[in-house]
Amino acid sequence: MDKEERKIINQGQEDEMEIYGYNLSRWKLAIVSLGVICTGGFLLLLLYWMPEWRVKATCVRAAIKDCEVVLLRTTDEFKMWFCAKIRILSLETYPVSSPKSMSNKLSNGHAVCLTENPTEENRHGISKYSQAESQQIRYFTHHSVKYFWNDTIHNFDFLKGLDEGVSCTSIYDKHSAGLTKGMHAYRKLLYGVNEIAVKVPSVFKLLIKEVLNPFYIFQLFSVILWSTDEYYYYALAIVVMSIVSIVSSLYSIRKQYVMLHDMVATHSTVRVSVCRVNEEIEEIFSTDLVPGDVMVIPLNGTIMPCDAVLINGTCIVNESMLTGESVPVTKTNLPNPSVDVKGIGDELYNPETHKRHTLFCGTTVIQTRFYTGELVKAIVVRTGFSTSKGQLVRSILYPKPTDFKLYRDAYLFLLCLVAVAGIGFIYTIINSILNEVQVGVIIIESLDIITITVPPALPAAMTAGIVYAQRRLKKIGIFCISPQRINICGQLNLVCFDKTGTLTEDGLDLWGIQRVENARFLSPEENVCNEMLVKSQFVACLATCHSLTKIEGVLSGDPLDLKMFEAIGWILEEATEEETALHNRIMPTVVRPPKQLLPESTPAGNQEMELFELPAIYEIGIVRQFPFSSALQRMSVVARVLGDKKMDAYMKGAPEVIASLCKPETVPVDFQNVLEDFTKQGFRVIALAHRKLESKLTWHKVQNISRDAIENNMDFMGLIIMQNKLKQETPAVLEDLHKANIRTVMVTGDNMLTAVSVARDCGMILPQDKVIIAEALPPKDGKVAKINWHYADSLTQCSHPSAIASEAIPVKLVHDSLEDLQMTRYHFAMNGKSFSVILEHFQDLVPKLMLHGTVFARMAPDQKTQLIEALQNVDYFVGMCGDGANDCGALKRAHGGISLSELEASVASPFTSKTPSISCVPNLIREGRAALITSFCVFKFMALYSIIQYFSVTLLYSILSNLGDFQFLFIDLAIILVVVFTMSLNPAWKELVAQRPPSGLISGALLFSVLSQIIICIGFQSLGFFWVKQQPWYEVWHPKSDACNTTGSLLWNSSHLDNETELDEHNIQNYENTTVFFISSFQYLIVAIAFSKGKPFRQPCYKNYFFVFSVIFLYVFILFIMLYPVASVDQVLQIVCVPYQWRVTMLIIVLVNAFVSITVESFFLDMVLWKVVFNRDKQGEYRFSTTQPPQESVDRWGKCCLPWALGCGKKIPKAKYMYLAQELLVDPEWPPKPQTTTEAKGLVKENGSCQIITIT
């Protein structure tokens, strides 16, 4: 049974999980119930917080096939536990009884999804997932996805639609007719309602969930404890704080739910028309759609309620919801392999590969084009949360937890405080028993020490800094939907930038054209719009080969196409719906030049105008369009000039691809050199080609022909050269980031050489730096995968012929100083295909390439995400800045993703900038650093506050005394809360600096800081406590004590005698209490000032006016009541009168304490320690791209304080990339030499190792 007990679901996917089966056990349940009663409900809470314990405590292991409860654990680094109840779906209500009619219902192969082979379905249909005769299916729901039991694979699997394992042929042959009502009802039972349901939880539900947070339970425990000890005021203050905190938290959580609900509700229920098997059209609600339904797309457009593949007609769609680009996209029907010339029937349909034919959920269909009598139809492939929009919503509803060292260390720190509290707890019990204190008092006082050590106000204090940072970000136009990420942004040391629209301007400008005649390049021409070229095939290609359309009379489409079409100045006319209805076919879109461009024929003699006007009409009709495909890197059209018998095929796309599809004799010999010249200068180059089609190709044949039959044997026509200008602010921002030792990387979908050129122009690659291009080739014809290394010519070397040859390798020497290392800077550049091959076959090279990879070109959206992961794997904190278009995955995966698009796609990104400029990146990092340092300050301060108060109480417990209720209240409310909420207000420093703040609390600098202040505070408190006992006037205080000689002042004495009985009970009033209270009150303010650091990450604390005012006010007030006692204040705070001389002594103790604390924190820690440690660690720590900040050295020092004190030698750096940099410095084989090849070793070694072979 062991094998049955643990299985993996969603194998190889992002949400891969282990699954264990359990059955409910009655005897275990009885024991747990007893335990809950005995612990007063605390065990129940513990089981509520820990799903794993809950299941294991109440259930016994069982086979997954027959279990009642499943326990799930994610296989990622977080190892999170979830549990789900198994439910039964009964199929007895299924309307069609004959098993044969169940064809086309369910699963195929290894997964539950719709099949294409009816006979196979009859065989497996029900039995795959249902218990044979019972007609019942077992399933559970996790994160809005249903998992059904699948008998074929003996595991649970989620129900797939037509998006997996269905061929393009079967989409037409088996699914295009529609479903019968019986099939529809059956599928509806399985797939459920087609909706992305974001339920907004009721306030009551949210309240219960929020209140059961361990932190609030601890607060509740504290409040009950204080109430029993009659600390009503402080208990009330904490209750008020908790209520405010809970209400604000509930408000923000509910607001986010409502926003998300509103975003997905736009298409939740609309009426749609579907085709049934007998060709009748039925109108149903969109919530009733199931995969396999044939949906009719209305003429005037609609918002898609599901993912569907187009099988008839054409649609113009706005996909800004998904891609972030508001440019309308033309969607054509899925090619039907059975009628295509080549008939590739075995190609499987995939929504990603065939996205030009797929209408995605949530996108807006603006208008449709259709055949007369034939409707525009699409087959539903995915519904509900399986759709692309559903997956986006799921990733927002159930985000991955952010793993950040600060939060892990915070828990560790709290555990340390709990340990300290434990010591105090035991000490209090022993001390009280020895002094024969009552049992009730012992319990209250020993528990009280725990509430003092772990401050209940800590989480509120920690979030204050983040909330203030969020507010400051909002002021500079950066919106944040994940506030916890602000702190993480303070750690970023590498930022990836998309190129187009991020580093460069969005649009491209036409720089010029370079035509080809007789397989030779003519000289470049600037103006395309002239009479000489108007009837040339080159201009005809520009006029027809695009996906432009008119929406409400305005020409719209891809910006690149628009620029080209505007450059020739032609006119585009589309057929109206009425015109189309009159003809048996789609009226072609027509393009024609303006009249003034047509060459005028000179009239012979006195002939009338009409005779020569006729031939002047020159129009081209676009008969068929093969849309641009990023996989193919080209688009083509079939067009016909009015009056011509033969049709023309025009094609445009990536020059290398177009040249490969042309007749070799038409491509100029110097094609490669000319192309390289342009791309090196940063131009975007597009090639054009043309051929005349055979006259036998009729209009109907063209409609069904495959694009492969058209796109071959073309004549090469020339190049279009487009210019993509850098944004004005780009070079300055990148320079700022480089000065701050933040690496920059370019990730783009553009051509490699263009990307390298832009990287040089914007300063990402410096003029003297080397660029090594890694060209990886997959295994082929029995040969292993290999990487060819080329050194790109640097522009500076071209102008110095006497310099070292461009292929020369940089000399690498190991030096101590950064200046020498700067000489060896080199960068790797590669395209998406090479990146994929390297990831698959050269795993051991990936970290090395990540260390110096600067340009990644032709990257697909999922490759961008893989790159972010690869960089994170070598311990970089990665930021990603993109325009939201195809960067959604990368923006979500990065530690700090910032979208420059305000569209709905920015929902995927934690940060969105209002201004589409990369200047938001340094601003975000500055604010992140300020917020991170604020978090450290607050945490250190709260830790000191709890330790100071803990020590005060422990000292007073030793004489069976304590702090008074109002003393606690004054410290906790007047001092602590005011200081915490004002010390967080320091704004960020105005520029980025080279240092980075420490990444965690358990680091050398912070530990030294906290421990040194604890020792200082404990020392001075003990000094006051024991010194007061040595004073000549000291006696054990009683109501008649008169150390100040105040007998004459009857008023003062009588006011104290009034409460005599009450005071004796707790023994609050005594000389030790008064001394400890005054000294500790000043200590809170001293550490607040010592910890409130400004430069280099925050503005100096004197610019934080609220903080300065609060601290001065509190200092003056405490000083005043200490030196000039006010009877009423003394009475409330339960302070006793001490001689003036002792007051001055206390002031001296406080001043010396302040001097020592601030000297140690500001001088010794900041000046001496950092510099000593930094210099010791400096050697070999520098990297080519970023220098080592002092704080990171201190981080490492924190792990070995003692060896440092003993003068320990050089150690291995903590971050993988730094360790790698050190290794590579002494590696003679790295970087690879020019014109060498690295081959993957044979399959015998599975670790992806490789060898370098020099090709001579």
PDB file of N, CA, C and O in Angstrom, residues 195-233:
ATOM      1  N   GLU A 195     -17.668  30.112 -15.157  1.00  0.00           N
ATOM      2  CA  GLU A 195     -17.499  31.450 -14.579  1.00  0.00           C
ATOM      3  C   GLU A 195     -16.217  31.478 -13.765  1.00  0.00           C
ATOM      4  O   GLU A 195     -15.766  30.454 -13.263  1.00  0.00           O
ATOM      5  N   ILE A 196     -15.639  32.668 -13.707  1.00  0.00           N
ATOM      6  CA  ILE A 196     -14.461  32.856 -12.859  1.00  0.00           C
ATOM      7  C   ILE A 196     -15.013  33.510 -11.603  1.00  0.00           C
ATOM      8  O   ILE A 196     -15.183  34.725 -11.539  1.00  0.00           O
ATOM      9  N   ALA A 197     -15.386  32.665 -10.668  1.00  0.00           N
ATOM     10  CA  ALA A 197     -16.105  33.183  -9.503  1.00  0.00           C
ATOM     11  C   ALA A 197     -15.127  33.675  -8.444  1.00  0.00           C
ATOM     12  O   ALA A 197     -14.405  32.886  -7.844  1.00  0.00           O
ATOM     13  N   VAL A 198     -15.093  34.985  -8.273  1.00  0.00           N
ATOM     14  CA  VAL A 198     -14.311  35.540  -7.169  1.00  0.00           C
ATOM     15  C   VAL A 198     -15.331  35.959  -6.123  1.00  0.00           C
ATOM     16  O   VAL A 198     -15.957  37.003  -6.219  1.00  0.00           O
ATOM     17  N   LYS A 199     -15.537  35.061  -5.170  1.00  0.00           N
ATOM     18  CA  LYS A 199     -16.541  35.355  -4.145  1.00  0.00           C
ATOM     19  C   LYS A 199     -15.954  36.357  -3.169  1.00  0.00           C
ATOM     20  O   LYS A 199     -14.867  36.152  -2.646  1.00  0.00           O
ATOM     21  N   VAL A 200     -16.702  37.425  -2.932  1.00  0.00           N
ATOM     22  CA  VAL A 200     -16.248  38.405  -1.932  1.00  0.00           C
ATOM     23  C   VAL A 200     -16.715  37.880  -0.583  1.00  0.00           C
ATOM     24  O   VAL A 200     -17.916  37.798  -0.332  1.00  0.00           O
ATOM     25  N   PRO A 201     -15.778  37.460   0.294  1.00  0.00           N
ATOM     26  CA  PRO A 201     -16.200  36.883   1.577  1.00  0.00           C
ATOM     27  C   PRO A 201     -16.970  37.906   2.405  1.00  0.00           C
ATOM     28  O   PRO A 201     -16.716  39.113   2.315  1.00  0.00           O
ATOM     29  N   SER A 202     -17.915  37.396   3.197  1.00  0.00           N
ATOM     30  CA  SER A 202     -18.684  38.305   4.056  1.00  0.00           C
ATOM     31  C   SER A 202     -17.756  38.890   5.110  1.00  0.00           C
ATOM     32  O   SER A 202     -16.714  38.304   5.439  1.00  0.00           O
ATOM     33  N   VAL A 203     -18.137  40.043   5.637  1.00  0.00           N
ATOM     34  CA  VAL A 203     -17.318  40.715   6.654  1.00  0.00           C
ATOM     35  C   VAL A 203     -17.126  39.792   7.854  1.00  0.00           C
ATOM     36  O   VAL A 203     -16.033  39.707   8.425  1.00  0.00           O
ATOM     37  N   PHE A 204     -18.178  39.036   8.190  1.00  0.00           N
ATOM     38  CA  PHE A 204     -18.101  38.137   9.352  1.00  0.00           C
ATOM     39  C   PHE A 204     -17.035  37.067   9.135  1.00  0.00           C
ATOM     40  O   PHE A 204     -16.212  36.804  10.011  1.00  0.00           O
ATOM     41  N   LYS A 205     -17.036  36.459   7.923  1.00  0.00           N
ATOM     42  CA  LYS A 205     -16.048  35.412   7.612  1.00  0.00           C
ATOM     43  C   LYS A 205     -14.631  35.959   7.694  1.00  0.00           C
ATOM     44  O   LYS A 205     -13.733  35.352   8.263  1.00  0.00           O
ATOM     45  N   LEU A 206     -14.441  37.138   7.071  1.00  0.00           N
ATOM     46  CA  LEU A 206     -13.117  37.764   7.076  1.00  0.00           C
ATOM     47  C   LEU A 206     -12.688  38.088   8.502  1.00  0.00           C
ATOM     48  O   LEU A 206     -11.531  37.942   8.863  1.00  0.00           O
ATOM     49  N   LEU A 207     -13.662  38.550   9.297  1.00  0.00           N
ATOM     50  CA  LEU A 207     -13.381  38.928  10.688  1.00  0.00           C
ATOM     51  C   LEU A 207     -12.895  37.721  11.472  1.00  0.00           C
ATOM     52  O   LEU A 207     -11.867  37.781  12.162  1.00  0.00           O
ATOM     53  N   ILE A 208     -13.613  36.592  11.334  1.00  0.00           N
ATOM     54  CA  ILE A 208     -13.223  35.372  12.063  1.00  0.00           C
ATOM     55  C   ILE A 208     -11.810  34.948  11.643  1.00  0.00           C
ATOM     56  O   ILE A 208     -10.954  34.659  12.472  1.00  0.00           O
ATOM     57  N   LYS A 209     -11.576  34.966  10.306  1.00  0.00           N
ATOM     58  CA  LYS A 209     -10.274  34.538   9.789  1.00  0.00           C
ATOM     59  C   LYS A 209      -9.164  35.445  10.328  1.00  0.00           C
ATOM     60  O   LYS A 209      -8.090  34.985  10.716  1.00  0.00           O
ATOM     61  N   GLU A 210      -9.444  36.757  10.376  1.00  0.00           N
ATOM     62  CA  GLU A 210      -8.448  37.738  10.821  1.00  0.00           C
ATOM     63  C   GLU A 210      -8.209  37.611  12.317  1.00  0.00           C
ATOM     64  O   GLU A 210      -7.077  37.648  12.795  1.00  0.00           O
ATOM     65  N   VAL A 211      -9.307  37.433  13.081  1.00  0.00           N
ATOM     66  CA  VAL A 211      -9.203  37.383  14.550  1.00  0.00           C
ATOM     67  C   VAL A 211      -8.480  36.111  14.995  1.00  0.00           C
ATOM     68  O   VAL A 211      -7.805  36.106  16.015  1.00  0.00           O
ATOM     69  N   LEU A 212      -8.603  35.021  14.189  1.00  0.00           N
ATOM     70  CA  LEU A 212      -7.939  33.771  14.569  1.00  0.00           C
ATOM     71  C   LEU A 212      -6.458  33.739  14.189  1.00  0.00           C
ATOM     72  O   LEU A 212      -5.802  32.719  14.297  1.00  0.00           O
ATOM     73  N   ASN A 213      -5.949  34.864  13.757  1.00  0.00           N
ATOM     74  CA  ASN A 213      -4.517  35.004  13.483  1.00  0.00           C
ATOM     75  C   ASN A 213      -3.758  34.801  14.804  1.00  0.00           C
ATOM     76  O   ASN A 213      -4.158  35.320  15.835  1.00  0.00           O
ATOM     77  N   PRO A 214      -2.652  34.014  14.794  1.00  0.00           N
ATOM     78  CA  PRO A 214      -1.924  33.746  16.055  1.00  0.00           C
ATOM     79  C   PRO A 214      -1.588  35.016  16.837  1.00  0.00           C
ATOM     80  O   PRO A 214      -1.652  35.046  18.068  1.00  0.00           O
ATOM     81  N   PHE A 215      -1.291  36.106  16.108  1.00  0.00           N
ATOM     82  CA  PHE A 215      -0.914  37.351  16.762  1.00  0.00           C
ATOM     83  C   PHE A 215      -2.068  37.929  17.587  1.00  0.00           C
ATOM     84  O   PHE A 215      -1.901  38.334  18.733  1.00  0.00           O
ATOM     85  N   TYR A 216      -3.284  37.909  17.008  1.00  0.00           N
ATOM     86  CA  TYR A 216      -4.442  38.457  17.747  1.00  0.00           C
ATOM     87  C   TYR A 216      -4.835  37.558  18.920  1.00  0.00           C
ATOM     88  O   TYR A 216      -5.311  38.029  19.944  1.00  0.00           O
ATOM     89  N   ILE A 217      -4.621  36.238  18.759  1.00  0.00           N
ATOM     90  CA  ILE A 217      -4.896  35.317  19.865  1.00  0.00           C
ATOM     91  C   ILE A 217      -3.952  35.639  21.024  1.00  0.00           C
ATOM     92  O   ILE A 217      -4.361  35.672  22.191  1.00  0.00           O
ATOM     93  N   PHE A 218      -2.691  35.912  20.693  1.00  0.00           N
ATOM     94  CA  PHE A 218      -1.711  36.284  21.717  1.00  0.00           C
ATOM     95  C   PHE A 218      -2.135  37.593  22.401  1.00  0.00           C
ATOM     96  O   PHE A 218      -2.027  37.737  23.613  1.00  0.00           O
ATOM     97  N   GLN A 219      -2.648  38.524  21.582  1.00  0.00           N
ATOM     98  CA  GLN A 219      -3.116  39.788  22.168  1.00  0.00           C
ATOM     99  C   GLN A 219      -4.305  39.571  23.099  1.00  0.00           C
ATOM    100  O   GLN A 219      -4.389  40.186  24.164  1.00  0.00           O
ATOM    101  N   LEU A 220      -5.200  38.673  22.661  1.00  0.00           N
ATOM    102  CA  LEU A 220      -6.373  38.364  23.492  1.00  0.00           C
ATOM    103  C   LEU A 220      -5.921  37.784  24.830  1.00  0.00           C
ATOM    104  O   LEU A 220      -6.404  38.185  25.900  1.00  0.00           O
ATOM    105  N   PHE A 221      -4.959  36.867  24.753  1.00  0.00           N
ATOM    106  CA  PHE A 221      -4.386  36.257  25.960  1.00  0.00           C
ATOM    107  C   PHE A 221      -3.789  37.355  26.855  1.00  0.00           C
ATOM    108  O   PHE A 221      -3.999  37.381  28.071  1.00  0.00           O
ATOM    109  N   SER A 222      -3.056  38.307  26.239  1.00  0.00           N
ATOM    110  CA  SER A 222      -2.434  39.397  27.000  1.00  0.00           C
ATOM    111  C   SER A 222      -3.488  40.251  27.687  1.00  0.00           C
ATOM    112  O   SER A 222      -3.361  40.591  28.864  1.00  0.00           O
ATOM    113  N   VAL A 223      -4.556  40.581  26.933  1.00  0.00           N
ATOM    114  CA  VAL A 223      -5.614  41.458  27.473  1.00  0.00           C
ATOM    115  C   VAL A 223      -6.307  40.796  28.665  1.00  0.00           C
ATOM    116  O   VAL A 223      -6.539  41.429  29.700  1.00  0.00           O
ATOM    117  N   ILE A 224      -6.608  39.478  28.546  1.00  0.00           N
ATOM    118  CA  ILE A 224      -7.264  38.754  29.656  1.00  0.00           C
ATOM    119  C   ILE A 224      -6.354  38.771  30.881  1.00  0.00           C
ATOM    120  O   ILE A 224      -6.783  39.027  32.003  1.00  0.00           O
ATOM    121  N   LEU A 225      -5.067  38.535  30.632  1.00  0.00           N
ATOM    122  CA  LEU A 225      -4.086  38.492  31.714  1.00  0.00           C
ATOM    123  C   LEU A 225      -4.016  39.841  32.430  1.00  0.00           C
ATOM    124  O   LEU A 225      -4.045  39.910  33.661  1.00  0.00           O
ATOM    125  N   TRP A 226      -3.930  40.922  31.631  1.00  0.00           N
ATOM    126  CA  TRP A 226      -3.818  42.253  32.244  1.00  0.00           C
ATOM    127  C   TRP A 226      -5.091  42.614  33.007  1.00  0.00           C
ATOM    128  O   TRP A 226      -5.032  43.277  34.026  1.00  0.00           O
ATOM    129  N   SER A 227      -6.218  42.165  32.483  1.00  0.00           N
ATOM    130  CA  SER A 227      -7.487  42.483  33.164  1.00  0.00           C
ATOM    131  C   SER A 227      -7.538  41.800  34.525  1.00  0.00           C
ATOM    132  O   SER A 227      -7.994  42.389  35.509  1.00  0.00           O
ATOM    133  N   THR A 228      -7.045  40.540  34.568  1.00  0.00           N
ATOM    134  CA  THR A 228      -7.053  39.849  35.872  1.00  0.00           C
ATOM    135  C   THR A 228      -6.094  40.530  36.845  1.00  0.00           C
ATOM    136  O   THR A 228      -6.280  40.465  38.047  1.00  0.00           O
ATOM    137  N   ASP A 229      -5.081  41.191  36.286  1.00  0.00           N
ATOM    138  CA  ASP A 229      -4.110  41.888  37.136  1.00  0.00           C
ATOM    139  C   ASP A 229      -4.499  43.351  37.326  1.00  0.00           C
ATOM    140  O   ASP A 229      -3.689  44.154  37.813  1.00  0.00           O
ATOM    141  N   GLU A 230      -5.704  43.686  36.878  1.00  0.00           N
ATOM    142  CA  GLU A 230      -6.281  45.046  37.023  1.00  0.00           C
ATOM    143  C   GLU A 230      -5.490  46.108  36.254  1.00  0.00           C
ATOM    144  O   GLU A 230      -5.483  47.272  36.634  1.00  0.00           O
ATOM    145  N   TYR A 231      -4.806  45.707  35.148  1.00  0.00           N
ATOM    146  CA  TYR A 231      -4.167  46.697  34.258  1.00  0.00           C
ATOM    147  C   TYR A 231      -5.186  47.082  33.200  1.00  0.00           C
ATOM    148  O   TYR A 231      -4.981  46.855  32.007  1.00  0.00           O
ATOM    149  N   TYR A 232      -6.286  47.639  33.645  1.00  0.00           N
ATOM    150  CA  TYR A 232      -7.402  47.868  32.716  1.00  0.00           C
ATOM    151  C   TYR A 232      -7.066  48.870  31.612  1.00  0.00           C
ATOM    152  O   TYR A 232      -7.440  48.699  30.464  1.00  0.00           O
ATOM    153  N   TYR A 233      -6.352  49.926  31.964  1.00  0.00           N
ATOM    154  CA  TYR A 233      -6.114  51.008  30.984  1.00  0.00           C
ATOM    155  C   TYR A 233      -5.279  50.512  29.803  1.00  0.00           C
ATOM    156  O   TYR A 233      -5.602  50.749  28.651  1.00  0.00           O
TER     157      TYR A 233
END
